[in-house]
Each structure stands twice: as structure tokens, then as C-alpha cells.
Amino acid sequence: MPARGTAPAPGPLSPSVALRVECSREGFARVRAFTRHTLRVWSLDHRCDDATLIITELAANAATHAAQGAPGAPEIRLGFRLDPAHLLVTVSDPDDRPPVYAPGTGSALEEHGRGLCLVDALSEEWGWTPTPPAGKTVWARLSTCPPI
């Protein structure tokens, strides 16, 4: 299980984008479309499937476990930062509780509880940081190198 720590720092001229979305079906469709569009603009089509799955899992976790306790229409914040070697994917939510990495029995038939296992499998590294005054940011780092 990854330890709580600081997100890897991007270089000084790293491109970055962010998006706030409501926790809804339309919001998750927007998450996926925003991810695909951003990666195409950055010429990272080869990372599109993995990054889209990771950001969708992190956003779903935030909506399911964290944003439910927030007053009003719950929102989460997505972020992407690019440096020459890595893409950093982030999801911020209003809850202070850390994400729970709980590998299951390994059964492909499990319906819940595999999100962070997928994030762990598809990313080089992942973790979380508190975001004062309240909340947290869960992040995953992916290589920008094309597959061999």
C-alpha cells in the first residue's frame, strides 16, 4: 500500500489543466471526455485508456466515499500536470479521510473495492496528500513514454 506523501513536483514550465465537476452521471461523462481531449492535445494518445480509467476510478471513489458528506451539490476537482517524463493525474475532494487500499480476494467477479487496485496496477506510483483547510488530493503518476 502506498504511503501518504507529497505528490511528485512537476517541472517549472509544466503544462497543467484542472476541471471542477459535479458528482453525477453527466459529471463522469465530462471527466472522461476532458481526460481524452487533454491527452490528445498533449500528444499522449497512447496513455489515454489508462489515464481515463485511473481518473474515472479516482473520481468515482471521491463521489462514493468523500463527496457524499459535503453540503450542497458535491463537487470534485480534477487536475493534470505534464512534465517531459510523467503525467500527474489528481482528484481532490472535501473529505479528510485517507483513501482505503483494500485488495480483495482477487476475484474478477468482485463488483466493488477494486478501484485503487486498478490505479496501483496502471500507474507508476500513487498516493494522497491533505489539502488544508479540509479535504485531500489523491494522485497517480504515469510515464509519458510510448509503449515499446
Short mmCIF file of C-alpha atoms in Angstrom, two decimals:
data_model
loop_
_atom_site.label_atom_id
_atom_site.label_comp_id
_atom_site.label_asym_id
_atom_site.label_seq_id
_atom_site.Cartn_x
_atom_site.Cartn_y
_atom_site.Cartn_z
CA MET A 1 0.00 0.00 0.00
CA PRO A 2 1.44 3.39 -0.95
CA ALA A 3 2.25 5.68 1.92
CA ARG A 4 0.73 9.07 2.39
CA GLY A 5 3.09 11.61 0.94
CA THR A 6 3.56 14.51 -1.33
CA ALA A 7 2.63 14.44 -4.96
CA PRO A 8 5.64 14.46 -7.26
CA ALA A 9 6.50 18.02 -8.17
CA PRO A 10 6.26 18.92 -11.85
CA GLY A 11 8.92 20.98 -13.59
CA PRO A 12 8.67 24.78 -13.58
CA LEU A 13 7.16 25.02 -17.08
CA SER A 14 4.82 22.05 -16.83
CA PRO A 15 1.51 22.42 -18.61
CA SER A 16 -1.44 21.89 -16.31
CA VAL A 17 -5.22 21.87 -16.55
CA ALA A 18 -7.98 21.50 -14.00
CA LEU A 19 -11.72 20.94 -14.01
CA ARG A 20 -14.45 21.02 -11.36
CA VAL A 21 -17.24 18.53 -11.86
CA GLU A 22 -20.42 17.60 -10.04
CA CYS A 23 -20.76 14.04 -8.84
CA SER A 24 -23.34 12.88 -11.36
CA ARG A 25 -23.63 10.70 -14.44
CA GLU A 26 -23.11 13.78 -16.63
CA GLY A 27 -20.15 14.80 -14.48
CA PHE A 28 -18.42 11.44 -15.01
CA ALA A 29 -19.01 11.61 -18.77
CA ARG A 30 -17.41 15.05 -18.66
CA VAL A 31 -14.45 13.61 -16.70
CA ARG A 32 -13.80 11.02 -19.40
CA ALA A 33 -14.22 13.49 -22.28
CA PHE A 34 -11.97 16.07 -20.59
CA THR A 35 -9.29 13.42 -20.00
CA ARG A 36 -9.33 12.17 -23.59
CA HIS A 37 -9.29 15.70 -25.02
CA THR A 38 -6.44 16.86 -22.76
CA LEU A 39 -4.26 13.87 -23.58
CA ARG A 40 -4.86 14.24 -27.32
CA VAL A 41 -3.85 17.91 -27.15
CA TRP A 42 -0.68 16.88 -25.28
CA SER A 43 0.03 14.11 -27.87
CA LEU A 44 -0.41 11.41 -25.23
CA ASP A 45 -2.99 9.28 -27.06
CA HIS A 46 -1.01 6.18 -26.04
CA ARG A 47 -1.81 6.94 -22.35
CA CYS A 48 -5.46 7.81 -22.93
CA ASP A 49 -7.05 4.48 -21.93
CA ASP A 50 -5.01 4.07 -18.73
CA ALA A 51 -5.38 7.70 -17.67
CA THR A 52 -9.13 7.69 -18.37
CA LEU A 53 -9.62 4.55 -16.29
CA ILE A 54 -7.49 5.95 -13.46
CA ILE A 55 -9.23 9.35 -13.35
CA THR A 56 -12.66 7.67 -13.55
CA GLU A 57 -11.83 5.33 -10.65
CA LEU A 58 -10.46 8.17 -8.52
CA ALA A 59 -13.47 10.37 -9.30
CA ALA A 60 -15.88 7.53 -8.51
CA ASN A 61 -14.12 6.92 -5.19
CA ALA A 62 -14.34 10.62 -4.35
CA ALA A 63 -18.04 10.71 -5.23
CA THR A 64 -18.84 7.50 -3.37
CA HIS A 65 -16.81 7.94 -0.21
CA ALA A 66 -15.97 11.59 0.22
CA ALA A 67 -18.32 13.96 -1.55
CA GLN A 68 -21.45 12.36 -0.08
CA GLY A 69 -20.89 14.13 3.23
CA ALA A 70 -20.36 17.52 1.64
CA PRO A 71 -23.21 20.06 1.86
CA GLY A 72 -24.99 21.02 -1.34
CA ALA A 73 -24.21 19.53 -4.73
CA PRO A 74 -20.94 17.66 -4.21
CA GLU A 75 -18.04 18.65 -6.44
CA ILE A 76 -14.64 17.21 -7.05
CA ARG A 77 -11.63 18.77 -8.75
CA LEU A 78 -9.58 17.03 -11.42
CA GLY A 79 -6.09 18.01 -12.38
CA PHE A 80 -3.48 17.01 -14.94
CA ARG A 81 0.15 18.13 -14.93
CA LEU A 82 2.63 17.22 -17.60
CA ASP A 83 6.40 17.21 -17.47
CA PRO A 84 8.68 15.61 -20.08
CA ALA A 85 8.69 12.18 -18.42
CA HIS A 86 5.42 11.96 -16.47
CA LEU A 87 1.74 12.75 -16.39
CA LEU A 88 0.35 13.50 -12.94
CA VAL A 89 -3.39 12.85 -12.55
CA THR A 90 -5.15 14.27 -9.47
CA VAL A 91 -8.62 14.17 -7.92
CA SER A 92 -9.39 16.42 -4.95
CA ASP A 93 -12.39 16.09 -2.69
CA PRO A 94 -13.67 17.75 0.51
CA ASP A 95 -13.14 14.76 2.84
CA ASP A 96 -10.11 14.47 5.16
CA ARG A 97 -10.19 10.67 5.42
CA PRO A 98 -7.41 8.88 3.51
CA PRO A 99 -8.24 6.57 0.62
CA VAL A 100 -8.50 2.92 1.60
CA TYR A 101 -6.48 0.48 -0.47
CA ALA A 102 -8.12 -2.87 0.19
CA PRO A 103 -7.13 -5.62 -2.19
CA GLY A 104 -9.92 -8.18 -2.32
CA THR A 105 -9.79 -11.87 -2.86
CA GLY A 106 -8.53 -11.32 -6.38
CA SER A 107 -11.77 -12.50 -7.93
CA ALA A 108 -12.56 -10.87 -11.24
CA LEU A 109 -16.23 -11.10 -10.25
CA GLU A 110 -15.99 -8.56 -7.41
CA GLU A 111 -18.11 -5.52 -8.17
CA HIS A 112 -16.65 -3.06 -5.66
CA GLY A 113 -13.37 -2.35 -3.97
CA ARG A 114 -11.05 -2.76 -6.95
CA GLY A 115 -10.64 0.91 -7.92
CA LEU A 116 -7.37 1.62 -6.11
CA CYS A 117 -6.06 -1.80 -7.12
CA LEU A 118 -6.57 -0.75 -10.76
CA VAL A 119 -4.92 2.61 -10.09
CA ASP A 120 -2.00 0.80 -8.46
CA ALA A 121 -1.65 -1.59 -11.41
CA LEU A 122 -1.82 1.10 -14.11
CA SER A 123 0.32 3.84 -12.57
CA GLU A 124 4.00 4.04 -11.71
CA GLU A 125 3.10 5.42 -8.30
CA TRP A 126 0.10 6.82 -6.47
CA GLY A 127 -0.65 8.37 -3.13
CA TRP A 128 -2.52 11.17 -1.43
CA THR A 129 -1.90 14.48 0.29
CA PRO A 130 -4.10 16.52 2.62
CA THR A 131 -5.38 19.79 1.16
CA PRO A 132 -5.83 22.25 4.02
CA PRO A 133 -8.08 23.61 5.34
CA ALA A 134 -10.08 20.46 4.52
CA GLY A 135 -10.01 17.62 2.07
CA LYS A 136 -7.42 15.61 0.21
CA THR A 137 -5.94 15.07 -3.21
CA VAL A 138 -5.38 11.55 -4.50
CA TRP A 139 -2.80 11.40 -7.29
CA ALA A 140 -1.34 8.91 -9.73
CA ARG A 141 1.79 9.27 -11.84
CA LEU A 142 2.08 7.71 -15.29
CA SER A 143 5.03 7.60 -17.65
CA THR A 144 4.69 9.62 -20.83
CA CYS A 145 6.92 7.20 -22.74
CA PRO A 146 5.18 5.33 -25.56
CA PRO A 147 4.95 1.55 -25.17
CA ILE A 148 7.79 -0.45 -26.64
#
